[in-house]
Tab-separated table of C-alpha atoms in Angstrom:
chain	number	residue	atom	x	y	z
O	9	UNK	CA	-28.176	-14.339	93.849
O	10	UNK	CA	-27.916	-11.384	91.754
O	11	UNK	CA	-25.162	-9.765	94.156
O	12	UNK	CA	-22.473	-11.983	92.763
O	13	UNK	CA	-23.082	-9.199	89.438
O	14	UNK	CA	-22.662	-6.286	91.908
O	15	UNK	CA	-18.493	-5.604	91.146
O	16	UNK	CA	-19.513	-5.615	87.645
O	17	UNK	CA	-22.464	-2.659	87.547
O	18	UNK	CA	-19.814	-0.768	89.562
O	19	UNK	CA	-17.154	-0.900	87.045
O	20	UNK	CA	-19.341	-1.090	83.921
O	21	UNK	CA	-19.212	2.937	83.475
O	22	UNK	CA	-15.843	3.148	84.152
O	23	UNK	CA	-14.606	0.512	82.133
O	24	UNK	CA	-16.532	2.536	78.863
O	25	UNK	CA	-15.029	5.387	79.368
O	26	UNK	CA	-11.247	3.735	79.312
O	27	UNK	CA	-9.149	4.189	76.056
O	28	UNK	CA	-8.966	1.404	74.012
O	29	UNK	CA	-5.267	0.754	74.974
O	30	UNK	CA	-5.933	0.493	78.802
O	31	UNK	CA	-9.036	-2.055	78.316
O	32	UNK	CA	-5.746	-4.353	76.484
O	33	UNK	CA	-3.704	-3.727	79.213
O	34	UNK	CA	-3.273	-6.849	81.454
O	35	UNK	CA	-0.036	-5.422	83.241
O	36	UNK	CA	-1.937	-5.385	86.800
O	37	UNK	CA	-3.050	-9.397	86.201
O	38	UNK	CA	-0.696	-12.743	87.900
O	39	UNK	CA	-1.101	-14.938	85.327
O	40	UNK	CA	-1.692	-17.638	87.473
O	41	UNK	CA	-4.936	-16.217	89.095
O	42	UNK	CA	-6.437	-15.032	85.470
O	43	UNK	CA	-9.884	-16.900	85.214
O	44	UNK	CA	-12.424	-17.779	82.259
O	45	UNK	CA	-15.345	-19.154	81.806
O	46	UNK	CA	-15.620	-21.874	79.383
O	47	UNK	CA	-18.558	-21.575	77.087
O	48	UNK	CA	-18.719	-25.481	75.202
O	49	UNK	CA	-20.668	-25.246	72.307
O	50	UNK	CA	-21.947	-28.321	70.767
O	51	UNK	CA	-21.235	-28.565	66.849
O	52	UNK	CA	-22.025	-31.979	65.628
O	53	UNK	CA	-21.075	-32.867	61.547
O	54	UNK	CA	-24.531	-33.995	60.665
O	55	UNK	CA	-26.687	-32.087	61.486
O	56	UNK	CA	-24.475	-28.570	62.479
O	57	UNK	CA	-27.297	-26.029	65.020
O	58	UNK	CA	-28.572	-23.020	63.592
O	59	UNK	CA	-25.992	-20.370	64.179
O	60	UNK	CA	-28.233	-17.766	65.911
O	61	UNK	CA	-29.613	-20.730	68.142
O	62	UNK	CA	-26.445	-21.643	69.273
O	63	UNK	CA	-25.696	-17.866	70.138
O	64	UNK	CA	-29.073	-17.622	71.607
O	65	UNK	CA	-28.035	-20.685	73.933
O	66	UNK	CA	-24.665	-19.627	74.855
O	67	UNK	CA	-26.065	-15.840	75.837
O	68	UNK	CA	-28.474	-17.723	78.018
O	69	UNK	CA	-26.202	-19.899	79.489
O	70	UNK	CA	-24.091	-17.787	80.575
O	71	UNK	CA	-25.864	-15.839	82.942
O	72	UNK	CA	-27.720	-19.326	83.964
O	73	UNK	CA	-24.725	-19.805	85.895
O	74	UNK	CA	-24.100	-16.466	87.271
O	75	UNK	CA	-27.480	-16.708	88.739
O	76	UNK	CA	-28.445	-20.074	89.460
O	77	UNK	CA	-28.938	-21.392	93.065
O	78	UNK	CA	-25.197	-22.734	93.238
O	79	UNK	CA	-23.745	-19.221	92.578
O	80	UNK	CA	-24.260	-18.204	96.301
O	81	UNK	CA	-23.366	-21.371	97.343
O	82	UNK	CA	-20.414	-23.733	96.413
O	83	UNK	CA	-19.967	-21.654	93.325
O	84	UNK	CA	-19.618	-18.667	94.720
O	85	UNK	CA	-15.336	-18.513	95.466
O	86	UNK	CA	-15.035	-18.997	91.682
O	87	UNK	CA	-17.642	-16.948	90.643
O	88	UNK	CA	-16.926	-14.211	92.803
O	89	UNK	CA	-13.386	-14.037	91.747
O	90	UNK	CA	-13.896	-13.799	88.265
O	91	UNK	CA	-16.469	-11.527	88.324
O	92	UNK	CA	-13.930	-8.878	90.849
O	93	UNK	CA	-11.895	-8.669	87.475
O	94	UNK	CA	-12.159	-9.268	83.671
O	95	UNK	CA	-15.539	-11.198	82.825
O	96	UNK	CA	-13.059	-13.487	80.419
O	97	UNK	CA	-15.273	-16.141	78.696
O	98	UNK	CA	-13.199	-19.173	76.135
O	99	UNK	CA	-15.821	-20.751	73.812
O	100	UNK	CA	-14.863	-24.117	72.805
O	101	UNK	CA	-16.755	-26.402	70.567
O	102	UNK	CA	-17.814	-30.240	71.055
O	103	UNK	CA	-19.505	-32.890	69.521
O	104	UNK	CA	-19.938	-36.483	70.614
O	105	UNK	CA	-18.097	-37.930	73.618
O	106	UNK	CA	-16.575	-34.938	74.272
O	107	UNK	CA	-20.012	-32.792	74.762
O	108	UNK	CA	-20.927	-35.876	77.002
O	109	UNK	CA	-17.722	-35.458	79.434
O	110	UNK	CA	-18.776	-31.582	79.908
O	111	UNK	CA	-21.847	-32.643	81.508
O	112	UNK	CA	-20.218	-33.379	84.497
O	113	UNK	CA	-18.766	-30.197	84.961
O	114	UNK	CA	-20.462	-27.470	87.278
O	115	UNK	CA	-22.279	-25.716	84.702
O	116	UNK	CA	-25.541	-25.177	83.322
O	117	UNK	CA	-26.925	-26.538	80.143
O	118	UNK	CA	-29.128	-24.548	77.437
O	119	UNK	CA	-30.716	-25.262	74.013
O	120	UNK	CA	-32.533	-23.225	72.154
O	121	UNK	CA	-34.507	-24.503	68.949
O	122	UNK	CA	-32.293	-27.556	69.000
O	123	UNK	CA	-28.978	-26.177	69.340
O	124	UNK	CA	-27.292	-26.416	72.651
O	125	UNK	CA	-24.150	-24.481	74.777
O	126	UNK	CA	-23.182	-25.115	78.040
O	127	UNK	CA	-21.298	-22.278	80.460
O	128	UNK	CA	-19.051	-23.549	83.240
O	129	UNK	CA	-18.368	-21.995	85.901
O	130	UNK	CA	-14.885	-19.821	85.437
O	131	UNK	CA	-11.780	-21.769	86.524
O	132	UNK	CA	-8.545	-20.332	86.351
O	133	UNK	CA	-6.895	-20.602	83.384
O	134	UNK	CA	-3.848	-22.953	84.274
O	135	UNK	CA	-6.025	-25.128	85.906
O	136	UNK	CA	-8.596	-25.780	83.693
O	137	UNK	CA	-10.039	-29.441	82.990
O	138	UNK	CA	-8.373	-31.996	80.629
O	139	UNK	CA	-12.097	-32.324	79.566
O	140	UNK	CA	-12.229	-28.110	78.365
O	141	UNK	CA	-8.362	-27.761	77.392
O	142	UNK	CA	-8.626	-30.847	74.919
O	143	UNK	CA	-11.386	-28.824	73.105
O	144	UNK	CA	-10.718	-26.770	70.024
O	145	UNK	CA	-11.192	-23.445	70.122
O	146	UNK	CA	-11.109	-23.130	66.676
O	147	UNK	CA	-13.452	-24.258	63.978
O	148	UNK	CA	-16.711	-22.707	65.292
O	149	UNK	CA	-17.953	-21.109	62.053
O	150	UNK	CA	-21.276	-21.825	61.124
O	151	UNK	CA	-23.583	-20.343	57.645
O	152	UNK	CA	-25.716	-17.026	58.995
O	153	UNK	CA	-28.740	-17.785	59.183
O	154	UNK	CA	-32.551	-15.862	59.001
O	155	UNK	CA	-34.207	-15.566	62.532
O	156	UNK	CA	-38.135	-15.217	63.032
O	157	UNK	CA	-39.559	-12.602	64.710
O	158	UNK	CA	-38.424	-11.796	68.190
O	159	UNK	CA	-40.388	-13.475	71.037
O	160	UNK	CA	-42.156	-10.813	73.073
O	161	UNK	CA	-40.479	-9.522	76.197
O	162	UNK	CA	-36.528	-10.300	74.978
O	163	UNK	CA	-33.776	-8.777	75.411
O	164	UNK	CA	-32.462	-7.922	71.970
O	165	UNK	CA	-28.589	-8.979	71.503
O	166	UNK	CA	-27.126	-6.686	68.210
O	167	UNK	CA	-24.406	-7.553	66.559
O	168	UNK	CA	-21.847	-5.591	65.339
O	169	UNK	CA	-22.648	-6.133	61.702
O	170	UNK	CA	-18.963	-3.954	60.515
O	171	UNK	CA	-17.210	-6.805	62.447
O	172	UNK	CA	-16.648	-10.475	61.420
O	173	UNK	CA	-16.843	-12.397	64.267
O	174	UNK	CA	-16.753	-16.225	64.317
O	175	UNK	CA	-19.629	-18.253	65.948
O	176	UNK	CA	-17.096	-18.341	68.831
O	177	UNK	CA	-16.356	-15.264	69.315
O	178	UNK	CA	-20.047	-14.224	69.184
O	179	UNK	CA	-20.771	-16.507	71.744
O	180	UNK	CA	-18.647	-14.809	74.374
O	181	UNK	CA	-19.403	-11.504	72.903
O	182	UNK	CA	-23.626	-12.347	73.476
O	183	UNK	CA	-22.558	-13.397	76.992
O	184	UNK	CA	-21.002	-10.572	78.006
O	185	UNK	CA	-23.724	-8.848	76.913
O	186	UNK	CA	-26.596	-11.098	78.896
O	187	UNK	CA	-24.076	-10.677	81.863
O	188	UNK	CA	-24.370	-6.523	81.834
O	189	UNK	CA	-27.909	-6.831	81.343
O	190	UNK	CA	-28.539	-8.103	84.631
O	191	UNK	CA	-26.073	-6.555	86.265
O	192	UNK	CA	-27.715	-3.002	85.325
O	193	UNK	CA	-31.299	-4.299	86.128
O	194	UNK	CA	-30.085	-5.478	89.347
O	195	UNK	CA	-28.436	-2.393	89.951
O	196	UNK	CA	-32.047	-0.606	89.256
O	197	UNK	CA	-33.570	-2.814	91.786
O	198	UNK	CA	-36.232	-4.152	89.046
O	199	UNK	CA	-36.377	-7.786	90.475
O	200	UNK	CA	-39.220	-8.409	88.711
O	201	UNK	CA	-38.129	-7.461	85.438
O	202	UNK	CA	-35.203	-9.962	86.256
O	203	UNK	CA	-37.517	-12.540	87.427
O	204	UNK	CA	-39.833	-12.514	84.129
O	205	UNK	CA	-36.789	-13.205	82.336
O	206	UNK	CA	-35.451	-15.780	84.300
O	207	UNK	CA	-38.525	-17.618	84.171
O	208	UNK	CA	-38.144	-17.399	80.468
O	209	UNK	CA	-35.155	-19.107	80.780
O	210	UNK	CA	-33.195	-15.841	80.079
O	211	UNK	CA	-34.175	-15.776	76.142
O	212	UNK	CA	-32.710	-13.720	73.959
O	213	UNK	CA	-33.052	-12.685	70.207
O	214	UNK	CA	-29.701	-12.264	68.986
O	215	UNK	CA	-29.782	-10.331	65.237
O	216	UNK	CA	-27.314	-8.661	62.596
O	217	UNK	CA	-28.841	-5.381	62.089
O	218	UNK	CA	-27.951	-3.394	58.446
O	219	UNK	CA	-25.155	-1.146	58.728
O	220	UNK	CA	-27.076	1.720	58.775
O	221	UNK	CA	-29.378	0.328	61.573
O	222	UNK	CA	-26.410	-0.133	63.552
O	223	UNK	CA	-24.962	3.098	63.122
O	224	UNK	CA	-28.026	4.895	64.109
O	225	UNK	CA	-28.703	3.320	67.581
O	226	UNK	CA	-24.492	3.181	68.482
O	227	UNK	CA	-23.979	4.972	71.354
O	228	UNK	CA	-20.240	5.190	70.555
O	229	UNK	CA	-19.910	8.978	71.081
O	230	UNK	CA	-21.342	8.781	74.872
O	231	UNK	CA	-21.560	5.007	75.332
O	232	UNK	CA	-21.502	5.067	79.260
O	233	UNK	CA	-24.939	7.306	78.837
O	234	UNK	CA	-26.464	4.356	76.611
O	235	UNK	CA	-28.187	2.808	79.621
O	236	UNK	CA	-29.934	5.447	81.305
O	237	UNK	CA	-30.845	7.262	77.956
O	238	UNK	CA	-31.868	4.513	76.094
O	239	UNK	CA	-31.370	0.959	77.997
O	240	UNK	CA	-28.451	-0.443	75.988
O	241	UNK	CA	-25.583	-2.088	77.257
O	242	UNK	CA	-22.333	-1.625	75.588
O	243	UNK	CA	-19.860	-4.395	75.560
O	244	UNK	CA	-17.112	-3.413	74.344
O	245	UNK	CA	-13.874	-5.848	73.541
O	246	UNK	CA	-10.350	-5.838	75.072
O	247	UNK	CA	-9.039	-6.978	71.889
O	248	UNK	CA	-7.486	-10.256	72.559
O	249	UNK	CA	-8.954	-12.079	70.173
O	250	UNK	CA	-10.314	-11.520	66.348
O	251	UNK	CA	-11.284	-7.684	67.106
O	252	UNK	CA	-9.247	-4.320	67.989
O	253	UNK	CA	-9.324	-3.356	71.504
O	254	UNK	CA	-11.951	-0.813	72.251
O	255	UNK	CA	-14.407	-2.323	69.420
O	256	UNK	CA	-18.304	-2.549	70.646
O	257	UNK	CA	-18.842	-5.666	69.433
O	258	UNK	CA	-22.913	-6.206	70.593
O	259	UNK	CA	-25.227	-3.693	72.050
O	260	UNK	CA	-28.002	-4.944	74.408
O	261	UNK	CA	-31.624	-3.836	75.052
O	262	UNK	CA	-33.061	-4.604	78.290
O	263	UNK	CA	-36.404	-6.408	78.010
């Protein structure tokens, strides 16, 4: 199941070393074959999820479906498609009857601590469901909150503590970031490293370090080294939405 990351270990050197401008361009792209996968997040009034929960959820989610049983099988057109080119994700948020109606969408399901996000699997763009496009996509802020400790054996997902993000934009941001983890383990060969965490249910502690924490393990001046010097993966943004292109926006820590 883990082949379906292959394309993206191949290209995740390759696409660090870019400049910022060529990660934004989208000149090579038909518009009508651009995919993303829909990451639902589910933000009732009363009472809202704890905002590093819900991150924690969506991270985990996402790779759910990049490795679960179905992405070899009658996932795998979609899946494989998407992954060949930009790793897009669109969080959306949900409460009620609409949270109910994504249920029935290919996808996989994960809470964390009582918050829950759901990952779909990527559908183009013009053809997404009525039940996803009638979402907002705005809205998705949520009060920081303090994390415990984290569990032994996670990966550690850092935020970018320079850069406001929403609780949206985290979510795809953590996702990506889950998504080049196993890629790059896979790519290793350390199946069972991959299989402890899947059993875990791919947890994840996702934390705002201090400024100064964050400046001192940034591999920005050789970030395409990170991995093999000190097992982070970089994602770093196109800049479509909320950041400049080029930004790292969460570094990664294998488990």
């Amino acid at each position: 199941m883990t082949a379906i990351l292959d394309p993206l270990a191949e290209r995740y050197a390759s696409w660090l070393t870019r400049p910022a401008a060529a990660a934004h361009d989208t000149s090579d792209e038909d518009p009508e074959r651009v995919r993303a996968m829909p990451v639902v997040l589910r933000i009732e009034r009363d009472p809202q999820p704890d905002r590093t929960a819900l991150l924690e959820a969506a991270a985990a989610a996402a790779i759910a479906v990049c490795l679960a049983p179905e992405a070899s099988q009658e996932w795998y057109p979609e899946l494989s498609d998407w992954v060949s080119g930009r790793i897009r994700k669109v969080s959306r948020r949900a409460r009620g009857a609409h949270w109910a109606a994504v249920q029935d969408l290919p996808g996989v399901t994960v809470e964390v601590d009582g918050a829950q996000a759901r990952a779909l699997i990527p559908y183009r763009v013009v053809e997404t469901p009525k039940e996803v496009s009638r979402l907002q996509i705005s809205g998705s802020e949520l009060p920081a909150s303090t994390p415990g400790p984290v569990p032994e054996g996670a990966p550690l997902l850092w935020l970018n503590p320079t850069v406001p993000m929403t609780a949206g934009k985290a979510a795809a941001q953590v996702g990506h970031g889950t998504m080049l983890l196993a890629a790059l383990l896979h790519a290793e060969g350390d199946q069972a490293r991959l299989d402890a965490w899947a059993a875990s249910g791919f947890r994840t502690a996702v934390r705002t370090p201090s400024a100064a924490d964050w400046a001192a393990v940034n591999p920005a001046a050789a970030p395409d080294e990170a991995w093999r010097a000190h097992g982070l993966a970089v994602v770093r943004d196109a800049g479509f939405t909320e950041v400049a292109p080029g930004t790292v926006t969460v570094l990664a820590r294998r488990p």
